[in-house]
Coordinates of C-alpha atoms and ligand atoms in Angstrom, one line a residue:
M977 CA 15.4 -27.5 -11.9
V978 CA 16.2 -27.9 -8.2
I979 CA 17.3 -25.2 -5.8
E980 CA 20.7 -26.9 -5.1
N981 CA 21.6 -26.2 -8.8
V982 CA 21.0 -22.4 -8.5
T983 CA 22.5 -21.6 -5.1
K984 CA 25.0 -22.8 -2.6
N985 CA 23.8 -20.4 0.1
Q986 CA 23.7 -22.6 3.1
S987 CA 21.1 -20.5 5.0
V988 CA 18.7 -20.8 2.1
L989 CA 19.3 -24.6 1.5
D990 CA 18.9 -25.4 5.2
W991 CA 15.8 -23.4 5.7
V992 CA 14.1 -24.8 2.6
K993 CA 15.0 -28.4 3.6
D994 CA 13.7 -27.8 7.1
K995 CA 10.4 -26.5 5.8
I996 CA 10.0 -29.4 3.3
E997 CA 10.4 -31.8 6.2
L998 CA 7.8 -29.8 8.1
V999 CA 5.0 -29.5 5.5
Q1000 CA 5.7 -32.8 3.6
P1001 CA 4.9 -31.8 0.0
D1002 CA 4.3 -34.5 -2.7
K1003 CA 6.4 -32.4 -5.1
V1004 CA 8.8 -29.4 -5.0
V1005 CA 9.0 -27.0 -7.8
L1006 CA 11.5 -24.1 -8.1
I1007 CA 9.9 -21.1 -9.7
D1008 CA 12.3 -19.3 -12.1
G1009 CA 9.9 -16.7 -13.5
S1010 CA 10.1 -18.1 -17.1
Q1011 CA 7.2 -17.7 -19.5
E1012 CA 7.0 -21.4 -20.1
Q1013 CA 6.6 -22.1 -16.4
I1014 CA 4.0 -19.4 -16.0
D1015 CA 2.0 -20.7 -19.0
A1016 CA 2.1 -24.3 -17.6
L1017 CA 0.9 -23.1 -14.1
R1018 CA -1.9 -21.0 -15.7
A1019 CA -3.0 -24.1 -17.6
E1020 CA -2.9 -26.2 -14.5
A1021 CA -4.8 -23.7 -12.4
C1022 CA -7.5 -23.6 -15.1
S1023 CA -7.8 -27.3 -15.3
T1024 CA -8.6 -27.5 -11.5
G1025 CA -10.9 -24.5 -11.6
E1026 CA -8.6 -22.4 -9.4
M1027 CA -8.6 -19.8 -12.2
I1028 CA -10.7 -19.0 -15.2
K1029 CA -9.2 -18.1 -18.5
L1030 CA -10.9 -14.9 -19.8
N1031 CA -11.7 -13.7 -23.3
Q1032 CA -8.2 -13.8 -24.9
E1033 CA -9.1 -11.3 -27.6
K1034 CA -10.4 -8.7 -25.3
L1035 CA -8.2 -9.6 -22.3
P1036 CA -5.1 -11.4 -23.5
D1037 CA -3.4 -13.5 -20.8
C1038 CA -6.0 -12.4 -18.2
Y1039 CA -7.5 -14.7 -15.6
L1040 CA -10.2 -14.6 -12.9
H1041 CA -9.9 -16.1 -9.4
R1042 CA -12.4 -16.3 -6.6
T1043 CA -11.3 -16.7 -3.1
A1044 CA -13.2 -18.4 -0.3
V1045 CA -16.1 -16.1 0.8
N1046 CA -14.6 -15.9 4.3
D1047 CA -11.2 -14.8 2.9
V1048 CA -11.6 -11.5 1.1
A1049 CA -9.4 -9.0 2.9
R1050 CA -6.5 -8.5 5.3
V1051 CA -7.3 -9.7 8.8
E1052 CA -5.8 -7.3 11.2
G1053 CA -7.1 -9.1 14.2
R1054 CA -5.1 -12.2 13.2
T1055 CA -1.9 -10.4 12.2
F1056 CA 0.9 -10.6 14.8
I1057 CA 4.3 -9.0 15.3
C1058 CA 6.3 -11.7 17.1
S1059 CA 9.2 -9.7 18.5
R1060 CA 11.0 -11.3 21.4
E1061 CA 9.8 -8.5 23.7
E1062 CA 6.2 -7.4 23.7
K1063 CA 7.2 -3.8 24.1
N1064 CA 8.8 -3.9 20.7
A1065 CA 5.5 -4.7 19.0
G1066 CA 4.0 -1.6 20.7
P1067 CA 0.5 -0.8 21.7
T1068 CA -1.0 -0.8 18.1
N1069 CA 0.1 -4.3 17.1
N1070 CA -1.0 -7.7 18.2
W1071 CA 1.9 -9.5 19.8
M1072 CA 2.7 -13.1 20.3
D1073 CA 5.8 -14.6 22.0
P1074 CA 7.9 -16.0 19.1
E1075 CA 8.5 -19.3 20.7
K1076 CA 4.8 -19.8 21.3
A1077 CA 4.0 -18.6 17.8
Y1078 CA 6.5 -20.8 16.0
K1079 CA 5.1 -23.8 17.9
M1080 CA 1.5 -23.0 17.1
L1081 CA 2.3 -22.2 13.4
Y1082 CA 4.4 -25.3 12.9
D1083 CA 1.6 -27.4 14.4
I1084 CA -0.8 -25.9 11.9
A1085 CA 1.7 -26.2 9.0
R1086 CA 2.9 -29.7 9.7
N1087 CA 2.0 -32.1 6.9
S1088 CA -0.3 -29.5 5.4
Y1089 CA 1.3 -29.9 1.9
K1090 CA 0.5 -33.6 1.7
G1091 CA -1.0 -34.3 -1.7
R1092 CA 0.1 -30.8 -2.8
T1093 CA 3.1 -29.2 -4.5
M1094 CA 5.5 -26.8 -2.8
Y1095 CA 6.5 -23.8 -5.0
I1096 CA 9.7 -22.1 -4.1
I1097 CA 9.6 -18.5 -5.2
P1098 CA 12.9 -16.5 -5.2
Y1099 CA 12.2 -12.8 -5.7
S1100 CA 13.6 -9.3 -5.3
M1101 CA 11.8 -6.4 -3.9
G1102 CA 13.1 -3.5 -6.0
P1103 CA 15.2 -3.8 -9.2
I1104 CA 17.4 -6.9 -9.0
G1105 CA 20.8 -5.9 -7.6
S1106 CA 19.8 -2.3 -6.7
P1107 CA 21.5 -1.0 -3.5
L1108 CA 18.0 -0.3 -2.2
S1109 CA 16.6 -3.8 -3.0
K1110 CA 16.2 -6.9 -0.9
V1111 CA 15.8 -10.6 -1.6
G1112 CA 13.0 -12.8 -0.3
I1113 CA 12.0 -16.5 -0.8
E1114 CA 8.3 -17.5 -0.4
L1115 CA 7.2 -21.1 -0.1
T1116 CA 3.6 -21.6 -1.1
D1117 CA 1.2 -24.4 -2.0
S1118 CA -0.9 -22.0 -4.1
I1119 CA -0.5 -21.5 -7.9
Y1120 CA -2.6 -18.3 -7.5
V1121 CA 0.1 -17.0 -5.1
V1122 CA 2.9 -18.0 -7.5
L1123 CA 1.2 -16.2 -10.5
N1124 CA 0.5 -13.1 -8.4
M1125 CA 4.1 -13.0 -7.1
C1126 CA 5.3 -13.2 -10.7
I1127 CA 3.4 -10.0 -11.4
M1128 CA 4.0 -8.1 -8.1
T1129 CA 7.7 -8.8 -7.6
R1130 CA 10.8 -9.6 -9.7
V1131 CA 10.8 -13.4 -9.6
S1132 CA 14.1 -14.9 -10.8
T1133 CA 16.8 -17.3 -9.8
K1134 CA 19.2 -14.3 -10.6
V1135 CA 18.4 -13.1 -7.1
F1136 CA 20.7 -15.9 -5.8
D1137 CA 23.6 -14.3 -7.7
V1138 CA 23.0 -11.1 -5.9
L1139 CA 22.5 -12.8 -2.6
G1140 CA 25.7 -14.9 -2.7
D1141 CA 26.2 -16.5 0.7
S1142 CA 24.6 -13.6 2.6
N1143 CA 22.0 -14.3 5.3
D1144 CA 20.2 -11.0 4.5
W1145 CA 17.0 -12.4 2.9
V1146 CA 13.4 -12.7 4.1
R1147 CA 11.9 -16.1 4.7
G1148 CA 8.2 -16.6 3.9
L1149 CA 6.2 -19.7 4.5
H1150 CA 2.6 -19.7 3.2
C1151 CA 0.3 -22.7 3.8
K1152 CA -3.3 -22.5 2.5
C1153 CA -4.3 -25.4 4.8
E1154 CA -8.1 -25.6 4.9
I1155 CA -8.7 -21.8 4.7
N1156 CA -10.0 -22.1 8.2
E1157 CA -10.8 -18.6 9.6
E1158 CA -10.4 -19.9 13.2
K1159 CA -6.8 -21.0 12.4
R1160 CA -5.8 -18.1 10.2
Y1161 CA -2.6 -16.3 11.3
I1162 CA -0.3 -13.8 9.6
C1163 CA 2.8 -13.7 11.7
Q1164 CA 5.9 -11.5 11.3
F1165 CA 9.1 -12.3 13.2
P1166 CA 11.1 -9.1 12.5
E1167 CA 14.2 -10.2 14.4
D1168 CA 14.4 -13.4 12.3
N1169 CA 13.5 -11.9 8.9
T1170 CA 10.6 -14.4 8.9
I1171 CA 7.0 -14.5 7.9
I1172 CA 4.5 -17.3 8.3
S1173 CA 1.0 -17.1 6.9
V1174 CA -1.5 -19.9 7.3
N1175 CA -5.2 -20.6 6.4
S1176 CA -5.7 -17.7 3.9
G1177 CA -5.5 -17.4 0.1
Y1178 CA -6.1 -13.7 -0.1
G1179 CA -3.8 -10.9 -1.4
G1180 CA -2.2 -9.0 1.5
N1181 CA -2.3 -12.1 3.7
V1182 CA -0.4 -14.3 1.3
L1183 CA 1.6 -12.3 -1.3
L1184 CA 4.3 -12.2 1.3
G1185 CA 6.5 -9.8 -0.6
K1186 CA 3.9 -7.1 -0.2
K1187 CA 2.7 -5.9 3.2
C1188 CA 4.4 -8.6 5.3
F1189 CA 7.9 -8.1 3.9
A1190 CA 8.0 -4.7 2.1
L1191 CA 6.2 -3.0 5.0
R1192 CA 6.2 -4.9 8.3
I1193 CA 9.6 -6.6 8.1
A1194 CA 11.2 -3.8 6.0
S1195 CA 10.0 -1.0 8.3
Y1196 CA 11.9 -2.9 11.1
Q1197 CA 15.0 -3.3 8.9
G1198 CA 14.8 0.4 8.0
W1199 CA 14.8 1.3 11.6
K1200 CA 17.9 -0.8 12.3
E1201 CA 19.7 0.2 9.0
G1202 CA 18.8 3.9 8.8
W1203 CA 16.1 3.9 6.0
Q1204 CA 12.3 3.9 5.7
A1205 CA 9.7 1.6 4.4
E1206 CA 6.4 3.5 4.0
H1207 CA 2.8 2.9 2.7
M1208 CA 3.3 5.5 0.1
L1209 CA 2.7 6.0 -3.6
I1210 CA 5.4 7.7 -5.7
L1211 CA 4.5 10.1 -8.5
G1212 CA 6.4 12.5 -10.7
I1213 CA 4.9 15.8 -11.9
E1214 CA 6.4 17.1 -15.1
N1215 CA 5.8 20.8 -15.7
P1216 CA 5.7 22.5 -19.1
Q1217 CA 9.5 23.2 -18.8
H1218 CA 10.0 19.4 -18.6
E1219 CA 11.2 19.5 -15.0
V1220 CA 9.9 16.5 -13.0
K1221 CA 9.3 16.8 -9.2
Y1222 CA 8.5 13.7 -7.2
I1223 CA 6.1 13.3 -4.4
C1224 CA 5.5 10.4 -1.9
A1225 CA 2.0 10.2 -0.5
A1226 CA 0.7 8.0 2.3
F1227 CA -3.1 7.3 2.4
P1228 CA -4.7 4.4 4.3
S1229 CA -5.8 1.3 2.3
A1230 CA -8.5 2.1 -0.3
C1231 CA -8.1 5.9 0.2
G1232 CA -6.7 6.8 -3.2
K1233 CA -3.0 6.0 -3.7
T1234 CA -3.5 4.1 -6.9
N1235 CA -5.8 6.8 -8.2
L1236 CA -3.4 9.7 -7.4
A1237 CA -0.3 7.8 -8.6
M1238 CA -1.8 7.5 -12.1
L1239 CA -3.8 10.6 -12.4
I1240 CA -4.5 12.3 -15.7
P1241 CA -4.2 16.1 -15.5
P1242 CA -7.3 18.2 -16.1
E1243 CA -7.7 19.6 -19.6
T1244 CA -6.2 23.0 -18.8
Y1245 CA -3.1 21.4 -17.4
L1246 CA -2.7 19.0 -20.3
K1247 CA -2.9 22.0 -22.7
K1248 CA -0.1 23.7 -20.8
G1249 CA 2.0 20.5 -21.1
Y1250 CA 1.8 19.0 -17.6
K1251 CA 2.3 15.2 -17.3
V1252 CA 2.1 12.8 -14.3
W1253 CA 4.4 9.8 -14.1
C1254 CA 3.7 6.8 -11.9
V1255 CA 6.6 5.3 -10.1
G1256 CA 4.6 3.3 -7.5
D1257 CA 1.1 3.1 -6.1
D1258 CA 1.4 1.5 -2.7
I1259 CA 4.9 1.1 -1.1
S1260 CA 8.1 3.2 -1.0
W1261 CA 11.5 2.4 0.3
I1262 CA 13.3 5.6 1.1
R1263 CA 17.0 6.3 1.7
K1264 CA 19.3 9.3 1.8
G1265 CA 21.4 9.7 -1.4
A1266 CA 24.9 11.0 -1.9
D1267 CA 23.6 14.5 -2.5
G1268 CA 21.9 14.6 0.9
R1269 CA 18.3 14.3 -0.6
L1270 CA 15.9 11.5 0.1
Y1271 CA 15.4 9.0 -2.7
A1272 CA 12.6 6.5 -3.1
I1273 CA 12.1 3.3 -5.0
N1274 CA 8.9 1.3 -5.5
P1275 CA 9.9 -2.2 -4.4
E1276 CA 7.0 -3.8 -6.3
N1277 CA 6.7 -4.7 -10.0
G1278 CA 2.9 -4.6 -10.4
F1279 CA -0.3 -3.1 -9.0
F1280 CA -2.6 -4.9 -6.7
G1281 CA -5.4 -2.4 -7.1
V1282 CA -8.9 -1.9 -5.9
A1283 CA -11.3 -2.8 -8.8
P1284 CA -14.6 -1.1 -7.7
G1285 CA -14.8 2.5 -8.8
T1286 CA -12.0 2.1 -11.4
N1287 CA -13.3 3.3 -14.8
E1288 CA -12.5 5.2 -17.9
K1289 CA -13.1 8.5 -16.2
S1290 CA -11.8 8.0 -12.7
N1291 CA -8.6 6.1 -13.6
P1292 CA -8.1 5.3 -17.3
N1293 CA -4.4 4.5 -16.7
A1294 CA -5.3 1.8 -14.1
L1295 CA -8.0 0.4 -16.4
A1296 CA -5.6 0.3 -19.3
S1297 CA -3.1 -1.5 -17.0
T1298 CA -5.6 -4.4 -16.5
K1299 CA -6.1 -5.1 -20.2
K1300 CA -3.4 -7.8 -20.5
G1301 CA -1.5 -10.3 -18.2
T1302 CA -3.8 -9.4 -15.3
I1303 CA -5.3 -11.6 -12.6
F1304 CA -8.7 -10.4 -11.3
T1305 CA -9.8 -11.5 -7.9
N1306 CA -13.4 -11.5 -6.6
V1307 CA -14.9 -9.4 -9.4
A1308 CA -18.1 -10.4 -11.4
H1309 CA -17.7 -12.7 -14.4
N1310 CA -19.7 -11.7 -17.5
L1311 CA -20.6 -15.0 -19.2
D1312 CA -21.8 -13.4 -22.4
D1313 CA -18.4 -12.4 -23.5
N1314 CA -16.2 -14.0 -20.8
T1315 CA -15.0 -10.7 -19.4
V1316 CA -15.1 -9.1 -16.0
W1317 CA -17.2 -6.4 -14.4
W1318 CA -17.3 -4.5 -11.1
E1319 CA -19.4 -1.8 -9.5
G1320 CA -18.4 1.6 -10.9
L1321 CA -16.9 0.1 -14.1
D1322 CA -19.8 1.4 -16.3
K1323 CA -23.5 1.9 -16.0
N1324 CA -24.2 -1.3 -17.9
P1325 CA -23.9 -4.3 -15.5
P1326 CA -24.1 -7.7 -17.2
T1327 CA -27.3 -9.7 -16.9
N1328 CA -25.8 -13.1 -17.5
A1329 CA -23.1 -13.2 -15.0
V1330 CA -21.5 -14.9 -11.9
D1331 CA -21.0 -12.8 -8.8
W1332 CA -17.8 -12.9 -6.7
K1333 CA -19.2 -15.7 -4.6
G1334 CA -19.7 -17.9 -7.6
N1335 CA -23.5 -17.6 -7.8
P1336 CA -25.5 -16.7 -10.9
W1337 CA -26.0 -13.0 -11.0
N1338 CA -28.1 -10.6 -13.0
G1339 CA -26.6 -7.1 -12.6
Q1340 CA -29.7 -5.4 -13.9
T1341 CA -32.1 -6.9 -11.3
S1342 CA -30.0 -8.2 -8.4
E1343 CA -29.8 -6.2 -5.1
E1344 CA -26.5 -7.9 -4.3
K1345 CA -23.1 -6.6 -5.5
G1346 CA -21.4 -8.4 -8.4
A1347 CA -17.9 -7.7 -7.2
H1348 CA -16.7 -7.7 -3.6
P1349 CA -16.0 -4.1 -2.4
N1350 CA -12.3 -5.2 -1.9
S1351 CA -12.1 -7.1 -5.2
R1352 CA -8.7 -6.4 -6.9
F1353 CA -6.7 -6.6 -10.1
T1354 CA -3.1 -7.7 -10.2
A1355 CA -1.6 -5.9 -13.2
P1356 CA 2.0 -5.7 -14.4
A1357 CA 3.5 -2.2 -13.9
V1358 CA 4.8 -2.2 -17.5
N1359 CA 1.2 -2.1 -18.7
C1360 CA 0.7 1.4 -17.2
P1361 CA 0.6 4.0 -19.9
C1362 CA 2.1 6.6 -17.5
L1363 CA 4.7 4.4 -15.9
S1364 CA 7.7 6.6 -15.1
P1365 CA 10.9 6.2 -17.2
E1366 CA 12.6 6.1 -13.7
F1367 CA 10.6 3.0 -12.6
E1368 CA 13.7 0.8 -13.0
N1369 CA 16.2 3.3 -11.7
P1370 CA 18.1 1.4 -9.1
N1371 CA 18.9 4.6 -7.2
G1372 CA 15.3 5.7 -7.0
V1373 CA 13.9 9.3 -7.5
P1374 CA 14.5 12.4 -5.3
I1375 CA 11.6 13.3 -3.2
S1376 CA 10.4 17.0 -2.9
A1377 CA 7.4 16.4 -0.7
F1378 CA 5.7 13.9 1.6
V1379 CA 2.0 14.0 1.6
F1380 CA -0.2 12.4 4.3
G1381 CA -4.0 12.1 3.9
G1382 CA -7.1 10.2 4.8
R1383 CA -10.9 10.1 4.6
R1384 CA -12.4 12.7 6.9
A1385 CA -15.9 13.9 6.1
K1386 CA -15.2 16.9 8.3
L1387 CA -12.2 18.5 10.1
A1388 CA -9.1 18.1 7.9
P1389 CA -8.9 20.8 5.3
L1390 CA -8.3 20.0 1.6
V1391 CA -4.6 20.7 2.1
Y1392 CA -2.2 22.1 4.7
Q1393 CA 1.5 22.3 5.1
S1394 CA 3.4 21.5 8.2
R1395 CA 5.7 24.2 9.7
D1396 CA 8.8 22.1 9.6
W1397 CA 10.0 18.5 9.6
N1398 CA 9.1 17.6 13.2
N1399 CA 5.7 19.3 12.9
G1400 CA 5.3 17.2 9.7
V1401 CA 6.0 14.0 11.7
F1402 CA 3.4 15.2 14.1
V1403 CA 0.9 15.7 11.3
G1404 CA 1.5 12.2 10.1
S1405 CA 1.2 10.8 13.6
I1406 CA -2.2 12.3 14.2
M1407 CA -3.7 11.0 10.9
A1408 CA -7.1 9.4 11.2
S1409 CA -9.4 8.0 8.5
E1410 CA -12.7 6.2 7.9
T1411 CA -12.1 2.5 7.6
T1412 CA -12.6 0.7 4.3
A1413 CA -13.3 -2.8 2.9
A1414 CA -9.5 -3.4 2.5
A1415 CA -9.5 -5.0 5.9
A1416 CA -12.1 -7.3 7.5
G1417 CA -14.4 -5.4 10.0
A1418 CA -16.6 -2.3 10.1
V1419 CA -16.4 0.2 7.2
G1420 CA -16.7 4.0 7.7
V1421 CA -15.5 4.3 11.3
V1422 CA -12.9 7.0 12.0
R1423 CA -9.8 5.5 13.5
R1424 CA -6.3 6.7 14.1
D1425 CA -3.9 5.5 11.3
P1426 CA -0.6 7.2 11.7
M1427 CA 1.3 7.6 8.4
A1428 CA -1.3 5.1 7.0
M1429 CA 1.0 2.5 8.7
L1430 CA -1.2 1.3 11.6
P1431 CA -1.6 -2.2 10.1
F1432 CA 1.9 -2.3 8.6
C1433 CA 4.4 -1.1 11.2
G1434 CA 6.6 -4.0 12.2
Y1435 CA 7.7 -2.5 15.5
N1436 CA 6.6 -0.1 18.2
M1437 CA 4.9 2.9 16.5
G1438 CA 6.5 5.2 19.2
D1439 CA 10.0 4.0 18.0
Y1440 CA 8.8 4.5 14.4
W1441 CA 7.9 8.1 15.1
Q1442 CA 11.3 8.6 16.8
H1443 CA 12.9 7.1 13.7
W1444 CA 11.1 9.7 11.5
I1445 CA 12.4 12.4 13.8
D1446 CA 15.9 11.0 13.8
I1447 CA 15.9 10.9 10.0
G1448 CA 15.0 14.5 9.9
K1449 CA 18.0 15.4 12.1
T1450 CA 20.3 13.9 9.4
L1451 CA 18.8 16.1 6.7
D1452 CA 19.8 19.6 5.7
P1453 CA 16.5 21.6 6.0
D1454 CA 16.9 22.9 2.4
K1455 CA 17.1 19.3 1.1
A1456 CA 14.5 17.7 3.4
P1457 CA 11.1 17.0 1.7
K1458 CA 8.4 19.4 2.9
I1459 CA 5.5 17.6 4.6
F1460 CA 1.8 18.2 3.8
N1461 CA -1.6 16.7 4.6
V1462 CA -4.5 16.4 2.2
N1463 CA -8.2 15.4 2.4
W1464 CA -10.1 14.7 -0.8
F1465 CA -13.0 13.4 1.1
R1466 CA -14.7 16.5 2.8
K1467 CA -18.5 16.1 2.6
S1468 CA -21.4 18.5 2.8
D1469 CA -24.0 18.0 5.5
D1470 CA -26.1 16.1 3.1
G1471 CA -23.2 13.6 2.5
K1472 CA -21.9 14.8 -0.9
F1473 CA -18.2 15.1 -1.7
L1474 CA -17.2 18.8 -1.9
W1475 CA -14.1 18.3 -3.9
P1476 CA -14.2 16.5 -7.3
G1477 CA -11.0 14.6 -6.6
F1478 CA -9.2 12.2 -9.0
G1479 CA -7.5 14.2 -11.8
D1480 CA -8.4 17.5 -10.2
N1481 CA -6.2 16.6 -7.3
L1482 CA -3.3 17.8 -9.5
R1483 CA -4.6 21.4 -8.7
V1484 CA -3.6 20.7 -5.1
L1485 CA -0.3 19.0 -6.0
E1486 CA 0.6 22.1 -8.0
W1487 CA 0.2 24.2 -4.9
I1488 CA 2.3 21.7 -2.9
I1489 CA 5.1 21.9 -5.5
D1490 CA 4.9 25.7 -5.6
R1491 CA 5.2 25.8 -1.8
C1492 CA 8.3 23.5 -2.0
E1493 CA 9.8 26.0 -4.4
G1494 CA 8.8 29.1 -2.4
K1495 CA 6.7 30.3 -5.3
V1496 CA 3.4 30.9 -3.4
D1497 CA 2.3 32.4 -0.1
A1498 CA 0.1 30.7 2.5
V1499 CA -2.1 31.5 5.5
E1500 CA -0.9 30.5 8.9
T1501 CA -3.5 28.6 11.0
P1502 CA -3.2 26.7 14.3
I1503 CA -2.5 23.5 12.4
G1504 CA -0.1 24.8 9.8
Y1505 CA -0.1 26.6 6.5
V1506 CA -3.3 26.6 4.4
P1507 CA -3.6 28.0 0.8
N1508 CA -5.2 31.4 0.0
A1509 CA -8.3 30.3 -1.8
E1510 CA -7.2 32.3 -4.9
D1511 CA -4.0 30.2 -5.2
I1512 CA -5.8 26.9 -6.0
N1513 CA -6.4 26.9 -9.8
L1514 CA -10.1 26.2 -10.5
E1515 CA -10.0 26.8 -14.2
G1516 CA -12.4 24.4 -15.9
I1517 CA -14.2 23.3 -12.7
E1518 CA -15.7 26.7 -11.6
D1519 CA -19.2 25.2 -12.1
E1520 CA -18.5 22.3 -9.8
V1521 CA -16.5 24.1 -7.1
S1522 CA -17.2 27.7 -6.3
R1523 CA -14.6 29.8 -4.6
D1524 CA -16.8 29.8 -1.5
T1525 CA -17.0 26.0 -1.5
L1526 CA -13.2 25.9 -1.8
K1527 CA -12.9 28.4 1.1
S1528 CA -15.2 26.1 3.2
I1529 CA -13.0 23.0 2.6
L1530 CA -9.9 25.0 3.4
N1531 CA -11.3 26.2 6.6
V1532 CA -9.8 25.1 9.9
D1533 CA -12.6 24.9 12.5
K1534 CA -11.0 25.6 15.9
D1535 CA -13.7 23.9 17.9
L1536 CA -13.6 20.7 15.9
W1537 CA -9.8 20.7 16.2
K1538 CA -10.0 21.2 20.0
E1539 CA -12.3 18.1 20.1
E1540 CA -9.7 16.3 18.0
T1541 CA -6.8 17.0 20.3
K1542 CA -8.6 15.0 23.0
G1543 CA -8.6 11.9 20.7
I1544 CA -4.9 12.5 19.9
E1545 CA -4.1 12.7 23.6
E1546 CA -6.0 9.5 24.3
F1547 CA -4.1 7.8 21.5
Y1548 CA -0.7 9.1 22.5
A1549 CA -1.3 8.0 26.1
K1550 CA -1.2 4.3 24.9
F1551 CA 2.5 4.8 24.1
G1552 CA 3.8 5.6 27.6
D1553 CA 7.5 6.3 27.6
T1554 CA 7.9 5.3 23.9
L1555 CA 6.1 8.4 22.8
P1556 CA 8.8 10.8 21.5
E1557 CA 9.1 14.0 23.7
E1558 CA 9.1 16.0 20.5
L1559 CA 5.5 14.8 19.7
K1560 CA 4.3 15.7 23.2
H1561 CA 5.8 19.1 22.5
Q1562 CA 4.1 19.4 19.1
L1563 CA 0.8 18.5 20.7
S1564 CA 1.2 21.2 23.3
I1565 CA 2.0 23.7 20.6
L1566 CA -1.2 22.7 18.7
K1567 CA -3.3 23.2 21.9
E1568 CA -1.8 26.6 22.6
N1569 CA -2.4 27.7 19.0
L1570 CA -6.0 26.6 19.3
D1571 CA -6.5 28.5 22.5
K1572 CA -5.0 31.7 21.1
Ligands
GTP2491 P1 -4.8 0.1 -1.3 O1 -4.4 -0.6 -2.5 O2 -5.8 -0.6 -0.4 O3 -3.6 0.5 -0.4 O4 -5.6 1.4 -1.7 P2 -5.3 2.8 -2.5 O5 -4.9 3.9 -1.5 O6 -4.4 2.6 -3.6 O7 -6.8 3.2 -3.0 P3 -7.4 3.5 -4.4 O8 -6.6 4.5 -5.2 O9 -7.6 2.1 -5.1 O10 -8.8 4.1 -4.1 C1 -9.8 3.4 -3.4 C2 -11.1 4.1 -3.5 O11 -11.0 5.5 -3.3 C3 -11.8 3.9 -4.8 O12 -13.1 3.5 -4.6 C4 -11.7 5.3 -5.5 O13 -12.8 5.5 -6.3 C5 -11.7 6.2 -4.3 N1 -11.0 7.5 -4.6 C6 -9.7 7.6 -5.0 N2 -9.4 8.9 -5.2 C7 -10.5 9.6 -4.9 C8 -10.7 11.0 -4.8 O14 -9.9 11.8 -5.1 N3 -12.0 11.4 -4.4 C9 -12.9 10.5 -4.1 N4 -14.1 11.0 -3.7 N5 -12.7 9.2 -4.1 C10 -11.5 8.7 -4.5
SPV2492 C1 -4.0 -2.6 1.4 O1 -4.9 -3.1 2.0 O2 -3.4 -1.5 1.8 C2 -3.6 -3.1 0.1 C3 -4.1 -4.4 -0.3 O3 -2.7 -2.5 -0.6 S1 -3.4 -5.8 0.4 O4 -2.2 -6.2 -0.3 O5 -4.4 -6.9 0.4 O6 -3.0 -5.5 1.8
MN2493 MN1 -2.0 -0.7 0.4

């Protein structure tokens, strides 16, 4: 099938033709999302070694892929926002003049598909045809990208029926080229709805529907159109009365969104009848509904989850999601039974294996890791045992609370509530977290990551904060989500986690929901409201977490926070006149509170 047969949209036809002329593919294939086409592409990828077919009894329709060793994570240093004016990219993004960027990228892309096939992927972010969804087209020369996009998004030529002759669609051009680090660029052109990614074959750099579109381009669209694109999971908590309350939570990359979104309640909660439903694990698109509340959809159709640390105990739902139709990237390959393994899966690493680099690996004796710390699984959402019945709801789910959080060994308490919407925006804006393997660079260094959007905001972060404040002004305070901050990662002086985390995080979410409903008191501190230690349910974990330990991780240390305000001031100073007055005001209130 050719694209002219499925759409008459001139903006689509012109753009595709133009790009074909640029990159000069030997062949052009339109992807329609059909099973026959997917099967044929899988077979082709296996014949060239691009993918390995895994044990079809244990892991039906599952495959393994290894990327180049220099291409294993997002590359923030080579990611650019190419707005016409530098000021609109803001102080936290790399900026390149669009004219210069197009020229440079076209020079790299020119003729790069020679001897290769161009795959045209039409897809929808969000349920096809939903008022909250958007259409994209990605051109790629990678079968791995096609097969991942077929899991992560709704790939279908039906999107052309929805699109009609509209120009409101996102252009994405991906060229593997030679996977040359020196020429790797991930460029977003928010004013042109365009993404160009060259010289990478890894996840967030090349699955253009995900971070590039659903966050960087979409955050800009949301700013212009009055909605929000956020790096947030969406989960529903069903109480014993069968009422379901929804929470959106923003944590930086590899800081626990997938784990929280699919958590299994602790025994005592299960007995009472609590359930947790996963709507999404990474990205939320949020808009005000007719009833004045905020509604969120998950624009994705699958999970691109961190493999290491995922196991039967920490996240059984994620593990179950990977048992069929999944692509594993950069994990270890167990040759004995043709399955996969990663650090933290179990205590029984394979002896006869191949590591993520493709070298022979004995997990019992090797000092090296079998799987890359940022190895991932791409699993269809429908596989998830706790997938919310609302997952396909085109109108999304109503949000009761926004939760921000990060990795802070000290400082941030287990949970606190902001005083009101604007104070909540301040709480999100001052987030900081220890860096992880999800991006190239040092791991474990505390850096500011406002709303977990530092690498993903497609415009000036100061304008983004103002957008948050402006959204708040349109909401009736009774209907606005309440805003909280959590920290599952407080450590003792000898480096041990003080909070068990994972399923036990529901204990904290229960307090959050109770606060939203005015059912529980709190203690006012300089930073906001903190629980009374008696109000966090410790039933069943009393041996692990004493009431005193709980008190210590709920504690707000004024001296540490005073130190912290200096870092906030320094960070805010970068924004000049784009820093919202309201946030300056919030910072001055915090300083006053700490001096009291
Ligand atoms: P991205 O997909 O990169 O956006 O990440 P994510 O936020 O979905 O992170 P994910 O849930 O995959 O968690 C990443 C790491 O955090 C894993 O190694 C988990 O084991 C660890 N983790 C998640 N939740 C907790 C928790 O409650 N406590 C502790 N100590 N570790 C956690
Ligand atoms: C993240 O890094 O936040 C991810 C993985 O969710 S990636 O899609 O590679 O960006
Ligand atoms: Mn993410």
